[in-house]
mmCIF file of C-alpha atoms in Angstrom:
data_model
loop_
_atom_site.group_PDB
_atom_site.id
_atom_site.type_symbol
_atom_site.label_atom_id
_atom_site.label_comp_id
_atom_site.label_asym_id
_atom_site.label_seq_id
_atom_site.Cartn_x
_atom_site.Cartn_y
_atom_site.Cartn_z
ATOM 1 C CA UNK A 247 89.229 65.761 99.738
ATOM 2 C CA UNK A 248 88.771 69.317 98.445
ATOM 3 C CA UNK A 249 92.140 70.985 97.859
ATOM 4 C CA UNK A 250 92.738 74.995 98.682
ATOM 5 C CA UNK A 251 95.939 76.682 97.340
ATOM 6 C CA UNK A 252 97.558 79.849 99.913
ATOM 7 C CA UNK A 253 98.834 82.940 98.578
ATOM 8 C CA UNK A 254 100.772 85.639 100.316
ATOM 9 C CA UNK A 255 101.368 89.275 99.454
ATOM 10 C CA UNK A 256 104.862 89.825 97.408
ATOM 11 C CA UNK A 257 105.770 93.414 99.729
ATOM 12 C CA UNK A 258 108.529 94.140 97.935
ATOM 13 C CA UNK A 259 105.949 94.096 94.370
ATOM 14 C CA UNK A 260 103.104 95.644 95.655
ATOM 15 C CA UNK A 261 101.018 98.645 97.024
ATOM 16 C CA UNK A 262 98.079 100.523 98.491
ATOM 17 C CA UNK A 263 97.285 104.042 97.462
ATOM 18 C CA UNK A 264 94.722 106.370 97.129
ATOM 19 C CA UNK A 265 93.740 109.407 95.676
ATOM 20 C CA UNK A 266 91.568 112.687 97.256
ATOM 21 C CA UNK A 267 90.792 116.047 95.763
ATOM 22 C CA UNK A 268 92.203 118.847 97.186
ATOM 23 C CA UNK A 269 90.535 122.574 97.005
ATOM 24 C CA UNK A 270 88.739 121.546 94.400
ATOM 25 C CA UNK A 271 91.316 121.775 91.684
ATOM 26 C CA UNK A 272 94.253 119.307 92.376
ATOM 27 C CA UNK A 273 94.505 116.048 94.358
ATOM 28 C CA UNK A 274 96.372 114.468 96.961
ATOM 29 C CA UNK A 275 98.090 111.127 96.537
ATOM 30 C CA UNK A 276 99.244 108.769 99.337
ATOM 31 C CA UNK A 277 99.450 105.318 100.683
ATOM 32 C CA UNK A 278 100.098 102.621 103.438
ATOM 33 C CA UNK A 279 103.222 101.060 103.734
ATOM 34 C CA UNK A 280 102.125 98.168 106.146
ATOM 35 C CA UNK A 281 99.724 95.677 105.332
ATOM 36 C CA UNK A 282 99.529 92.093 104.569
ATOM 37 C CA UNK A 283 96.752 89.423 103.222
ATOM 38 C CA UNK A 284 95.674 85.616 103.279
ATOM 39 C CA UNK A 285 94.472 84.545 100.606
ATOM 40 C CA UNK A 286 92.958 80.977 99.731
ATOM 41 C CA UNK A 287 91.593 79.448 96.198
ATOM 42 C CA UNK A 288 90.716 76.110 95.229
ATOM 43 C CA UNK A 289 93.729 75.103 93.570
ATOM 44 C CA UNK A 290 94.190 78.268 91.428
ATOM 45 C CA UNK A 291 90.936 79.556 90.532
ATOM 46 C CA UNK A 292 90.320 83.185 91.884
ATOM 47 C CA UNK A 293 87.395 83.280 91.403
ATOM 48 C CA UNK A 294 86.828 81.002 94.410
ATOM 49 C CA UNK A 295 89.040 83.239 96.417
ATOM 50 C CA UNK A 296 88.667 83.910 100.543
ATOM 51 C CA UNK A 297 90.216 87.140 100.817
ATOM 52 C CA UNK A 298 91.238 88.696 104.383
ATOM 53 C CA UNK A 299 92.988 92.046 103.906
ATOM 54 C CA UNK A 300 94.704 93.872 106.935
ATOM 55 C CA UNK A 301 96.516 97.497 106.831
ATOM 56 C CA UNK A 302 97.921 99.504 109.332
ATOM 57 C CA UNK A 303 96.755 102.845 109.620
ATOM 58 C CA UNK A 304 99.434 104.171 111.677
ATOM 59 C CA UNK A 305 101.692 103.404 108.463
ATOM 60 C CA UNK A 306 99.702 105.983 106.343
ATOM 61 C CA UNK A 307 102.015 108.472 104.060
ATOM 62 C CA UNK A 308 101.303 111.425 101.951
ATOM 63 C CA UNK A 309 104.806 112.726 101.696
ATOM 64 C CA UNK A 310 103.846 115.253 104.621
ATOM 65 C CA UNK A 311 104.504 114.826 107.903
ATOM 66 C CA UNK A 312 101.893 117.461 109.445
ATOM 67 C CA UNK A 313 99.237 116.202 107.181
ATOM 68 C CA UNK A 314 99.712 112.453 107.921
ATOM 69 C CA UNK A 315 99.748 113.304 111.860
ATOM 70 C CA UNK A 316 96.552 114.835 111.279
ATOM 71 C CA UNK A 317 95.409 112.125 109.306
ATOM 72 C CA UNK A 318 96.205 109.902 112.088
ATOM 73 C CA UNK A 319 94.299 111.729 114.760
ATOM 74 C CA UNK A 320 90.613 112.168 115.398
ATOM 75 C CA UNK A 321 89.342 114.097 112.814
ATOM 76 C CA UNK A 322 90.438 110.943 110.554
ATOM 77 C CA UNK A 323 91.489 107.599 111.170
ATOM 78 C CA UNK A 324 92.262 107.976 114.821
ATOM 79 C CA UNK A 325 94.993 105.380 115.004
ATOM 80 C CA UNK A 326 95.257 105.237 118.833
ATOM 81 C CA UNK A 327 91.536 103.536 118.733
ATOM 82 C CA UNK A 328 91.642 102.119 115.243
ATOM 83 C CA UNK A 329 94.669 100.193 114.575
ATOM 84 C CA UNK A 330 93.499 98.551 111.500
ATOM 85 C CA UNK A 331 91.511 98.947 108.096
ATOM 86 C CA UNK A 332 90.358 95.617 107.021
ATOM 87 C CA UNK A 333 89.123 94.198 103.920
ATOM 88 C CA UNK A 334 87.471 90.431 103.354
ATOM 89 C CA UNK A 335 85.869 88.737 100.767
ATOM 90 C CA UNK A 336 84.429 85.698 99.366
ATOM 91 C CA UNK A 337 82.160 86.775 96.395
ATOM 92 C CA UNK A 338 84.486 87.800 92.910
ATOM 93 C CA UNK A 339 82.911 87.671 89.522
ATOM 94 C CA UNK A 340 84.168 85.557 86.526
ATOM 95 C CA UNK A 341 86.029 87.477 84.260
ATOM 96 C CA UNK A 342 84.894 89.337 81.082
ATOM 97 C CA UNK A 343 86.534 89.721 77.996
ATOM 98 C CA UNK A 344 89.152 91.951 79.077
ATOM 99 C CA UNK A 345 90.522 89.832 81.872
ATOM 100 C CA UNK A 346 88.684 92.270 84.660
ATOM 101 C CA UNK A 347 86.386 90.688 87.310
ATOM 102 C CA UNK A 348 84.380 92.426 89.822
ATOM 103 C CA UNK A 349 85.367 91.822 93.620
ATOM 104 C CA UNK A 350 82.660 92.433 96.399
ATOM 105 C CA UNK A 351 84.004 92.839 100.162
ATOM 106 C CA UNK A 352 83.374 94.221 103.434
ATOM 107 C CA UNK A 353 85.430 97.257 104.236
ATOM 108 C CA UNK A 354 86.140 98.050 107.605
ATOM 109 C CA UNK A 355 87.291 101.421 108.196
ATOM 110 C CA UNK A 356 86.941 103.529 112.312
ATOM 111 C CA UNK A 357 84.956 100.501 113.416
ATOM 112 C CA UNK A 358 82.280 101.091 110.347
ATOM 113 C CA UNK A 359 82.110 98.079 108.047
ATOM 114 C CA UNK A 360 80.549 98.694 104.607
ATOM 115 C CA UNK A 361 80.161 96.860 101.058
ATOM 116 C CA UNK A 362 82.339 98.109 98.824
ATOM 117 C CA UNK A 363 82.721 96.757 95.001
ATOM 118 C CA UNK A 364 85.827 97.108 93.024
ATOM 119 C CA UNK A 365 87.523 96.411 89.726
ATOM 120 C CA UNK A 366 90.103 93.750 89.514
ATOM 121 C CA UNK A 367 92.430 92.968 86.421
ATOM 122 C CA UNK A 368 94.176 89.680 86.378
ATOM 123 C CA UNK A 369 97.475 90.429 84.811
ATOM 124 C CA UNK A 370 98.019 86.166 84.723
ATOM 125 C CA UNK A 371 100.184 83.571 86.488
ATOM 126 C CA UNK A 372 104.064 82.908 85.965
ATOM 127 C CA UNK A 373 106.857 81.530 87.540
ATOM 128 C CA UNK A 374 109.901 84.173 88.639
ATOM 129 C CA UNK A 375 113.438 83.035 87.801
ATOM 130 C CA UNK A 376 113.892 81.613 90.872
ATOM 131 C CA UNK A 377 110.724 79.150 90.368
ATOM 132 C CA UNK A 378 108.085 80.664 92.335
ATOM 133 C CA UNK A 379 104.768 81.357 91.361
ATOM 134 C CA UNK A 380 103.536 84.464 90.847
ATOM 135 C CA UNK A 381 99.719 86.065 90.528
ATOM 136 C CA UNK A 382 99.055 89.808 89.599
ATOM 137 C CA UNK A 383 96.104 91.830 89.570
ATOM 138 C CA UNK A 384 95.453 95.716 89.555
ATOM 139 C CA UNK A 385 92.684 96.892 92.112
ATOM 140 C CA UNK A 386 90.810 99.958 91.322
ATOM 141 C CA UNK A 387 87.901 101.918 93.103
ATOM 142 C CA UNK A 388 86.053 104.787 94.301
ATOM 143 C CA UNK A 389 84.384 104.957 97.813
ATOM 144 C CA UNK A 390 82.877 108.350 99.561
ATOM 145 C CA UNK A 391 84.783 108.858 102.854
ATOM 146 C CA UNK A 392 81.390 110.052 104.675
ATOM 147 C CA UNK A 393 79.928 106.810 104.528
ATOM 148 C CA UNK A 394 82.987 105.309 107.074
ATOM 149 C CA UNK A 395 82.594 108.681 109.132
ATOM 150 C CA UNK A 396 85.490 110.575 108.007
ATOM 151 C CA UNK A 397 83.490 113.677 107.455
ATOM 152 C CA UNK A 398 86.234 116.605 108.312
ATOM 153 C CA UNK A 399 86.345 119.576 105.953
ATOM 154 C CA UNK A 400 87.163 123.304 105.901
ATOM 155 C CA UNK A 401 84.943 125.477 103.915
ATOM 156 C CA UNK A 402 87.240 128.038 101.301
ATOM 157 C CA UNK A 403 86.405 131.265 99.776
ATOM 158 C CA UNK A 404 85.295 129.886 96.658
ATOM 159 C CA UNK A 405 82.383 128.041 98.825
ATOM 160 C CA UNK A 406 83.969 124.877 98.217
ATOM 161 C CA UNK A 407 85.252 122.360 100.491
ATOM 162 C CA UNK A 408 89.371 121.522 101.134
ATOM 163 C CA UNK A 409 88.962 117.772 100.591
ATOM 164 C CA UNK A 410 87.068 116.168 98.433
ATOM 165 C CA UNK A 411 84.383 113.354 99.657
ATOM 166 C CA UNK A 412 85.307 110.936 96.809
ATOM 167 C CA UNK A 413 88.302 108.600 97.230
ATOM 168 C CA UNK A 414 89.884 106.669 94.641
ATOM 169 C CA UNK A 415 91.705 103.554 95.419
ATOM 170 C CA UNK A 416 94.355 102.018 93.311
ATOM 171 C CA UNK A 417 96.440 98.942 94.174
ATOM 172 C CA UNK A 418 98.895 96.863 92.277
ATOM 173 C CA UNK A 419 99.188 93.362 93.905
ATOM 174 C CA UNK A 420 101.389 90.612 93.402
ATOM 175 C CA UNK A 421 101.204 87.352 95.420
ATOM 176 C CA UNK A 422 103.219 84.503 95.613
ATOM 177 C CA UNK A 423 102.235 80.637 95.712
ATOM 178 C CA UNK A 424 102.853 79.567 99.489
ATOM 179 C CA UNK A 425 101.487 76.045 98.628
ATOM 180 C CA UNK A 426 99.007 73.745 99.282
ATOM 181 C CA UNK A 427 96.407 73.619 102.567
ATOM 182 C CA UNK A 428 94.022 70.504 103.423
ATOM 183 C CA UNK A 429 90.804 72.022 103.074
ATOM 184 C CA UNK A 430 89.847 69.711 106.372
ATOM 185 C CA UNK A 431 92.795 71.019 108.102
ATOM 186 C CA UNK A 432 91.871 74.825 107.448
ATOM 187 C CA UNK A 433 88.384 74.321 108.755
ATOM 188 C CA UNK A 434 90.035 72.742 111.531
ATOM 189 C CA UNK A 435 92.271 75.754 112.071
ATOM 190 C CA UNK A 436 89.056 78.199 111.293
ATOM 191 C CA UNK A 437 87.509 76.581 114.180
ATOM 192 C CA UNK A 438 90.194 77.225 116.725
ATOM 193 C CA UNK A 439 91.448 80.697 115.257
ATOM 194 C CA UNK A 440 88.505 82.615 113.377
ATOM 195 C CA UNK A 441 87.790 82.808 109.868
ATOM 196 C CA UNK A 442 90.212 81.545 107.451
ATOM 197 C CA UNK A 443 89.139 84.414 105.399
#
């Protein structure tokens, strides 16, 4: 019987952040405060990982209340209509010599789903002082916001634009091993409640 290991995000030691150019001369950074994921691996092999991540769009924070409210509105995430950003994947490449993996997945923003490629650095697996098994990852990548219909902008005097199109994603993720899961039981759970991703 195939065994699965279930992993959960350690919220206290994980973050999802982004960066975008402003006025073509600087950058604004932000992040999402509320997110979670369900992750299964065969044993502890993360190249077999099945991942489903959700992000609460209302939890966006850039350090400026007015800007955050604009981002939550219809010009951007339209959080009243689109409450979550989701990412799912079951395609992780084998590591290179530096421990870096390629991660392909489906990213859904504002109801639009696109395949994206992310770079994942696997920091390793270790037990914390309380005997809890942890796995650490750094995830980076770049996407174009217009691919998800996030087109709002303003032309500035120099004929440039206020907000850049390219978004740089940077995530620090620490996972906790929450135990073994029987593959057959998980498939039954999948049939009852949807995908186990």
